[in-house]
Coordinates of C-alpha atoms and ligand atoms in Angstrom, one line a residue:
M10 CA -21.2 -44.4 25.3
T11 CA -17.4 -43.8 24.9
T12 CA -15.6 -43.1 28.2
L13 CA -14.4 -39.5 28.4
K14 CA -11.9 -38.1 30.9
T15 CA -11.7 -34.4 31.7
W16 CA -8.7 -32.7 33.2
V17 CA -11.1 -30.5 35.2
T18 CA -11.9 -31.7 38.7
V19 CA -15.4 -32.9 38.7
P20 CA -16.8 -34.2 42.0
H21 CA -18.1 -37.7 42.1
N22 CA -21.8 -37.7 41.4
S23 CA -21.8 -34.3 39.9
D24 CA -24.8 -33.6 37.7
F25 CA -22.5 -31.6 35.4
S26 CA -20.2 -34.3 34.2
I27 CA -18.2 -34.2 31.0
Y28 CA -21.1 -36.1 29.3
N29 CA -23.6 -33.3 30.1
L30 CA -22.3 -29.8 29.4
P31 CA -25.6 -27.9 29.7
F32 CA -26.0 -24.3 28.6
G33 CA -27.1 -21.4 30.9
I34 CA -26.9 -17.7 31.5
F35 CA -24.8 -16.4 34.4
S36 CA -23.4 -13.2 35.8
V37 CA -20.6 -12.4 38.3
N38 CA -20.3 -9.4 40.6
G39 CA -23.3 -7.7 39.0
D40 CA -21.7 -7.7 35.5
A41 CA -23.9 -8.2 32.4
P42 CA -25.3 -11.7 32.1
K43 CA -23.7 -14.0 29.5
A44 CA -23.8 -17.6 28.3
G45 CA -21.8 -20.5 29.8
I46 CA -21.5 -24.2 30.0
A47 CA -21.4 -26.0 33.3
I48 CA -18.7 -28.5 34.1
G49 CA -18.4 -29.9 37.7
E50 CA -18.5 -26.9 40.0
L51 CA -17.3 -24.5 37.3
I52 CA -18.8 -22.6 34.4
V53 CA -17.0 -22.2 31.1
D54 CA -17.4 -18.6 29.9
L55 CA -18.4 -19.0 26.2
E56 CA -17.8 -15.4 25.4
A57 CA -14.2 -15.7 26.7
I58 CA -13.4 -18.9 24.8
S59 CA -14.9 -17.4 21.6
E60 CA -12.7 -14.4 22.0
L61 CA -9.7 -16.7 22.3
G62 CA -10.7 -18.1 18.9
L63 CA -11.3 -21.6 20.3
I64 CA -14.9 -22.0 19.1
S65 CA -16.4 -21.0 15.8
V66 CA -19.4 -18.9 17.0
D67 CA -18.9 -15.2 17.4
A68 CA -18.6 -13.9 21.0
S69 CA -21.6 -11.6 20.4
Y70 CA -23.9 -14.6 20.5
F71 CA -22.8 -15.3 24.1
K72 CA -22.8 -11.7 25.3
Q73 CA -26.5 -11.8 25.7
K74 CA -29.2 -11.9 28.5
T75 CA -30.7 -15.1 27.0
L76 CA -29.7 -18.0 24.8
N77 CA -32.4 -17.4 22.2
E78 CA -30.1 -16.0 19.5
F79 CA -27.5 -18.7 20.0
I80 CA -30.2 -21.5 19.9
S81 CA -31.6 -19.9 16.7
L82 CA -28.3 -20.7 15.0
G83 CA -29.5 -24.3 14.8
K84 CA -28.4 -27.6 16.2
K85 CA -25.6 -28.1 13.7
I86 CA -23.9 -25.1 15.2
T87 CA -25.0 -25.4 18.8
N88 CA -24.1 -29.1 19.0
K89 CA -20.7 -28.3 17.5
V90 CA -20.0 -25.7 20.3
R91 CA -20.9 -28.3 22.9
L92 CA -18.7 -30.9 21.4
D93 CA -15.8 -28.4 20.8
V94 CA -16.0 -27.5 24.5
Q95 CA -16.1 -31.2 25.4
R96 CA -12.9 -31.7 23.4
L97 CA -11.2 -28.7 25.0
L98 CA -12.0 -30.1 28.4
T99 CA -10.6 -33.6 27.6
I100 CA -7.6 -33.2 25.4
E101 CA -4.2 -33.4 27.1
N102 CA -2.6 -30.3 25.5
S103 CA -5.8 -28.2 25.9
P104 CA -5.2 -24.4 25.3
L105 CA -7.7 -23.8 28.2
K106 CA -5.2 -25.1 30.7
N107 CA -3.3 -21.8 30.3
H108 CA -6.5 -19.7 30.5
S109 CA -7.9 -20.1 34.0
E110 CA -9.8 -16.8 33.4
V111 CA -12.4 -18.6 31.2
F112 CA -13.6 -20.6 34.3
V113 CA -16.0 -19.1 36.8
S114 CA -16.9 -20.9 40.0
Q115 CA -20.6 -21.6 40.2
K116 CA -20.5 -20.5 43.8
D117 CA -19.6 -17.0 42.6
A118 CA -22.2 -16.8 39.8
K119 CA -25.8 -15.7 39.8
M120 CA -27.9 -17.8 37.4
H121 CA -30.6 -16.2 35.2
L122 CA -33.6 -17.5 33.3
P123 CA -31.7 -19.1 30.3
V124 CA -34.2 -18.1 27.6
H125 CA -36.7 -15.5 26.9
V126 CA -39.9 -17.6 27.0
G127 CA -42.4 -16.2 24.4
D128 CA -45.0 -18.9 25.0
Y129 CA -45.5 -21.6 27.6
T130 CA -47.7 -24.6 27.2
D131 CA -48.4 -27.1 30.0
F132 CA -49.4 -30.7 29.1
Y133 CA -51.1 -33.2 31.3
S134 CA -49.2 -36.3 30.1
S135 CA -48.8 -38.6 33.1
I136 CA -51.5 -41.2 33.2
E137 CA -50.9 -41.8 36.9
H138 CA -51.4 -38.1 37.7
A139 CA -54.5 -37.7 35.5
T140 CA -56.0 -40.8 37.0
N141 CA -55.3 -39.6 40.6
V142 CA -56.9 -36.2 39.9
G143 CA -59.9 -37.8 38.2
K144 CA -60.4 -40.1 41.1
M145 CA -60.4 -37.2 43.5
F146 CA -62.5 -34.7 41.6
R147 CA -64.8 -36.9 39.5
D148 CA -65.4 -40.6 39.3
P149 CA -63.1 -43.0 41.1
E150 CA -64.4 -45.8 38.8
N151 CA -63.9 -43.8 35.6
A152 CA -61.2 -41.5 36.4
L153 CA -59.8 -40.6 33.0
L154 CA -61.9 -38.4 30.8
S155 CA -62.8 -39.9 27.4
N156 CA -60.3 -37.8 25.4
W157 CA -57.3 -38.5 27.6
R158 CA -55.9 -41.6 25.7
H159 CA -56.5 -39.9 22.3
I160 CA -55.1 -36.4 22.8
P161 CA -52.0 -35.1 24.7
V162 CA -54.2 -32.8 26.8
G163 CA -52.7 -29.3 27.4
Y164 CA -53.4 -25.7 28.0
H165 CA -51.7 -22.4 27.2
G166 CA -49.9 -21.1 30.3
R167 CA -48.5 -17.8 31.2
A168 CA -44.9 -17.1 30.1
S169 CA -44.4 -13.7 31.9
S170 CA -44.3 -15.3 35.4
I171 CA -41.8 -18.1 34.6
V172 CA -38.9 -17.4 37.0
V173 CA -35.4 -19.0 37.5
S174 CA -34.7 -21.3 40.4
G175 CA -34.1 -19.5 43.6
T176 CA -36.7 -16.8 43.1
D177 CA -39.1 -16.3 46.0
I178 CA -42.8 -16.7 45.3
H179 CA -45.5 -14.7 47.1
R180 CA -48.6 -16.7 48.0
P181 CA -51.3 -15.9 45.5
M182 CA -54.7 -14.4 46.4
G183 CA -57.9 -15.1 44.6
Q184 CA -61.5 -16.3 44.5
V185 CA -62.2 -19.4 46.4
K186 CA -65.5 -21.2 46.9
T187 CA -65.7 -24.5 48.8
N188 CA -68.7 -26.7 48.7
D189 CA -70.1 -25.4 52.0
M190 CA -70.1 -21.8 50.8
E191 CA -73.0 -20.1 49.1
V192 CA -70.8 -17.5 47.4
P193 CA -67.1 -17.2 46.7
V194 CA -64.7 -15.2 48.9
F195 CA -61.5 -13.4 48.1
K196 CA -58.6 -14.7 50.2
T197 CA -55.0 -16.0 50.2
S198 CA -54.8 -19.4 48.7
G199 CA -54.9 -22.1 51.4
N200 CA -54.1 -25.0 49.2
L201 CA -50.8 -24.0 47.6
D202 CA -49.1 -26.8 45.8
F203 CA -46.2 -27.7 43.5
E204 CA -46.1 -29.8 40.4
L205 CA -43.1 -31.9 39.6
E206 CA -42.5 -31.5 35.9
M207 CA -39.9 -31.4 33.2
G208 CA -40.0 -28.7 30.5
F209 CA -38.4 -28.7 27.0
V210 CA -37.2 -25.6 25.3
V211 CA -38.1 -25.2 21.6
G212 CA -34.9 -24.9 19.5
K213 CA -36.3 -24.4 16.0
S214 CA -39.1 -22.1 15.0
T215 CA -41.9 -23.0 12.5
E216 CA -44.1 -21.0 10.2
L217 CA -47.8 -20.5 10.8
G218 CA -49.6 -23.3 9.1
E219 CA -46.6 -25.7 9.3
R220 CA -47.0 -29.1 11.0
V221 CA -44.1 -30.9 12.8
S222 CA -44.2 -34.7 12.6
T223 CA -43.2 -36.9 15.5
K224 CA -40.2 -37.9 13.3
Q225 CA -39.1 -34.3 12.9
A226 CA -39.9 -33.2 16.4
A227 CA -36.5 -33.9 18.0
E228 CA -34.9 -31.3 15.6
H229 CA -37.2 -28.7 17.3
I230 CA -36.2 -29.5 20.9
F231 CA -33.1 -27.8 22.1
G232 CA -33.0 -29.3 25.6
L233 CA -34.8 -29.9 28.9
V234 CA -35.1 -28.3 32.3
L235 CA -36.7 -29.1 35.7
F236 CA -40.0 -27.3 36.0
N237 CA -42.1 -26.5 39.1
D238 CA -45.6 -25.5 38.0
W239 CA -46.8 -23.9 41.3
S240 CA -50.5 -24.3 41.6
A241 CA -53.2 -22.9 43.9
R242 CA -55.7 -25.7 44.2
D243 CA -58.5 -23.9 45.8
I244 CA -58.4 -21.1 43.2
Q245 CA -58.0 -23.6 40.4
K246 CA -61.0 -25.7 41.6
W247 CA -63.4 -22.8 41.4
E248 CA -62.2 -21.2 38.3
Y249 CA -61.3 -24.0 35.9
V250 CA -64.8 -24.8 34.6
P251 CA -65.3 -24.7 31.6
L252 CA -62.1 -23.2 30.0
G253 CA -59.4 -24.7 32.2
P254 CA -56.6 -23.4 34.5
F255 CA -56.1 -19.6 34.8
L256 CA -55.1 -17.6 37.9
G257 CA -54.5 -20.7 40.0
K258 CA -51.5 -21.4 37.8
S259 CA -50.4 -18.1 36.2
F260 CA -48.9 -16.5 39.4
A261 CA -45.5 -18.4 38.9
S262 CA -43.7 -21.3 37.5
S263 CA -40.0 -22.0 38.3
M264 CA -37.4 -23.5 36.1
S265 CA -33.9 -24.8 36.6
P266 CA -31.1 -22.6 35.1
W267 CA -29.2 -25.2 33.1
I268 CA -30.6 -26.5 29.8
V269 CA -29.5 -30.1 29.3
T270 CA -29.4 -30.7 25.6
L271 CA -31.4 -33.5 24.0
E272 CA -28.1 -34.9 22.7
A273 CA -26.7 -35.2 26.2
L274 CA -29.8 -37.3 27.1
E275 CA -29.6 -39.6 24.1
P276 CA -28.0 -42.5 26.1
F277 CA -30.9 -42.5 28.6
K278 CA -33.7 -43.1 26.1
V279 CA -36.2 -45.9 27.0
Q280 CA -39.4 -47.3 25.6
G281 CA -42.6 -45.5 26.8
P282 CA -45.7 -47.2 28.1
E283 CA -47.9 -49.0 25.6
Q284 CA -50.6 -46.7 24.3
Q285 CA -54.1 -48.3 24.1
P286 CA -56.3 -47.6 22.2
E287 CA -54.1 -47.1 19.1
V288 CA -53.5 -43.3 18.6
L289 CA -54.3 -41.4 15.4
S290 CA -51.6 -41.7 12.7
Y291 CA -50.1 -38.2 13.3
L292 CA -49.3 -39.2 16.9
K293 CA -47.7 -42.5 16.0
Y294 CA -43.9 -42.6 16.5
E295 CA -40.9 -44.9 15.9
G296 CA -38.1 -45.6 18.3
E297 CA -37.7 -44.7 22.0
H298 CA -38.7 -41.3 23.1
N299 CA -39.1 -41.6 26.9
Y300 CA -36.1 -40.7 29.1
D301 CA -35.0 -42.5 32.3
I302 CA -34.5 -39.4 34.5
Q303 CA -34.8 -39.9 38.2
L304 CA -36.6 -37.1 40.0
E305 CA -37.1 -36.1 43.6
V306 CA -38.9 -33.4 45.6
G307 CA -37.6 -32.1 48.9
M308 CA -39.5 -29.8 51.3
S309 CA -38.0 -27.8 54.1
S310 CA -39.4 -25.1 56.5
E311 CA -38.0 -22.6 58.9
S312 CA -38.0 -25.3 61.6
S313 CA -37.3 -28.4 59.5
S314 CA -34.4 -29.5 57.4
E315 CA -35.2 -30.9 54.0
T316 CA -37.4 -34.0 53.8
T317 CA -37.7 -36.0 50.6
I318 CA -41.4 -36.3 49.9
S319 CA -41.4 -37.8 46.5
R320 CA -39.3 -39.9 44.1
S321 CA -40.5 -40.2 40.5
N322 CA -39.2 -40.7 37.0
F323 CA -39.7 -38.9 33.7
K324 CA -39.9 -42.3 32.0
Y325 CA -43.4 -42.8 33.3
M326 CA -44.9 -40.3 30.9
Y327 CA -47.7 -41.7 28.7
W328 CA -47.3 -39.1 26.0
N329 CA -43.7 -38.3 24.9
M330 CA -42.3 -35.0 23.9
M331 CA -42.4 -35.9 20.2
Q332 CA -46.1 -36.5 20.4
Q333 CA -46.7 -33.3 22.4
L334 CA -44.9 -31.3 19.7
A335 CA -46.7 -33.0 16.8
H336 CA -50.0 -32.4 18.5
H337 CA -49.2 -28.8 19.4
T338 CA -48.4 -28.0 15.7
V339 CA -51.0 -30.2 14.0
N340 CA -53.4 -27.3 13.6
G341 CA -50.7 -25.1 12.2
C342 CA -49.8 -23.2 15.4
N343 CA -46.3 -21.8 15.0
L344 CA -43.4 -22.4 17.4
N345 CA -40.7 -19.9 18.4
V346 CA -37.3 -20.5 19.7
G347 CA -37.4 -20.3 23.5
D348 CA -41.0 -21.5 23.9
V349 CA -41.3 -23.8 26.8
M350 CA -43.5 -26.9 26.9
A351 CA -43.9 -28.6 30.2
S352 CA -44.8 -32.2 30.7
G353 CA -47.5 -32.0 33.3
T354 CA -47.1 -33.4 36.8
I355 CA -44.9 -36.5 36.7
S356 CA -46.4 -39.1 39.1
G357 CA -45.5 -42.8 39.4
K358 CA -47.7 -45.7 40.3
D359 CA -47.3 -45.7 44.1
E360 CA -47.7 -43.0 46.8
S361 CA -44.0 -42.4 47.2
S362 CA -43.8 -41.3 43.6
Y363 CA -46.6 -38.7 43.4
G364 CA -45.6 -35.4 41.9
S365 CA -47.9 -33.0 43.7
L366 CA -49.2 -32.4 47.3
L367 CA -52.7 -32.7 45.9
E368 CA -51.9 -36.4 45.4
I369 CA -49.4 -36.9 48.3
S370 CA -52.0 -35.6 50.9
W371 CA -54.9 -36.9 48.8
G372 CA -56.7 -33.6 48.5
G373 CA -55.6 -32.5 52.0
K374 CA -57.1 -35.6 53.7
K375 CA -53.8 -37.3 54.5
P376 CA -51.2 -35.1 56.2
F377 CA -47.6 -36.0 56.0
E378 CA -44.6 -35.1 58.2
L379 CA -41.5 -33.1 57.7
K380 CA -38.3 -34.2 59.5
D381 CA -39.0 -32.0 62.6
G382 CA -42.4 -33.7 63.0
S383 CA -44.5 -30.8 61.8
K384 CA -47.4 -31.8 59.6
R385 CA -48.3 -30.6 56.1
T386 CA -51.1 -31.1 53.6
F387 CA -50.2 -28.1 51.4
I388 CA -47.4 -25.6 51.3
E389 CA -47.1 -23.1 54.2
D390 CA -45.5 -19.7 54.2
N391 CA -41.6 -19.8 54.3
D392 CA -41.6 -23.5 53.1
T393 CA -39.1 -24.2 50.4
V394 CA -39.6 -26.8 47.7
T395 CA -36.6 -28.2 45.8
M396 CA -36.7 -30.5 42.8
R397 CA -33.7 -32.5 41.5
G398 CA -33.2 -34.8 38.6
F399 CA -30.5 -36.8 36.9
A400 CA -30.0 -39.7 34.5
E401 CA -27.3 -42.3 35.2
K402 CA -26.1 -45.3 33.2
D403 CA -22.8 -47.3 33.4
G404 CA -21.5 -44.8 36.0
K405 CA -22.1 -41.8 33.7
R406 CA -24.3 -39.1 35.1
V407 CA -26.2 -36.3 33.3
G408 CA -28.2 -34.2 35.7
F409 CA -30.2 -31.0 35.9
G410 CA -29.0 -29.5 39.2
Q411 CA -32.1 -28.2 41.0
V412 CA -35.1 -25.9 40.8
T413 CA -35.9 -24.4 44.2
G414 CA -38.3 -21.8 45.5
T415 CA -39.5 -20.4 48.8
I416 CA -43.1 -19.4 49.4
L417 CA -43.4 -16.0 51.1
P418 CA -46.6 -14.5 52.5
S419 CA -49.0 -12.7 50.1
K420 CA -48.0 -9.1 49.3
Ligands
LIG5 MN1 -48.8 -28.3 35.4

């Protein structure tokens, strides 16, 4: 990685270094939302720099509530915009130095969902997570189902309830039936959980009937976000047989507002775990497609400051994004720009790296403590869950900021 130096003040350890430059949608003072790029504690207003004639994409693409139309221009153009902004933020005689109005403080901005999500798919690609869940709910000796090492298992989620970081979530209600009950009851979920995930945003559409190979898949991925797939375990447990997750998942998922491009993450690629048995040919891939992204989950309550309850890493994923995309389209299912595909809960090998409370409290049997000494097994009302993630190499950091959400009582 060449060393770049920006003339903008970027705090040490900022997720939004000159190497990152993620895209998002922001608004100031209740004005219409528009597109920007994050640098340090600032946002570069893309509409404004387009109007100054400093980038080649028309300002109308940035004067939008979502990035979908901009992303649809294709990577050749979107990458050029990012690199042009990088150049404007690094060159000595930058014209932006005389245009302070193109910079907005992130403190003054409200962030919005960056894309219109037409479809959302959730995978189940962490072998550690799938093994833990299998041990708890099925057979401790034979935790993985027989299809797991052959198929990147997934389900179609609900796109309408995907919200941007900072949005409060009401505790869901639903049908619950525990083993000691004869019949189900209707109640507020008592086992509310988070899932530490990363999601990718589809950047190139396909036609119905078209397949995307693992080799072509990167062209179809615009970038990544942090993703919290909130889950009501008690509702999920009763409803999921035989067709899979439904209302225990569809009440909300939260995503971070800044989309970090696949190109910005290029230096952090690592080899994924060995896949045994050998996968079918359409799932084979060449090169490195896992990413070394450090992840953490913090939990706070009305009485307790934030406690870090998990540290994991995106590099643990058994199935990579290229395989997920190849599998998703192998039957000819079409993709649309803005679709979100999430990884599934990202757990590591040991207890400190589990990506859900289901695993951390082992099904509610092992309470853990917040900083003020209060105990938790699942999320209580007014608790806040915050996920963070960043990649770092040779002192160069590319991060995601955070995805946070507070659970309010049921409506
Ligand atoms: Mn999930």
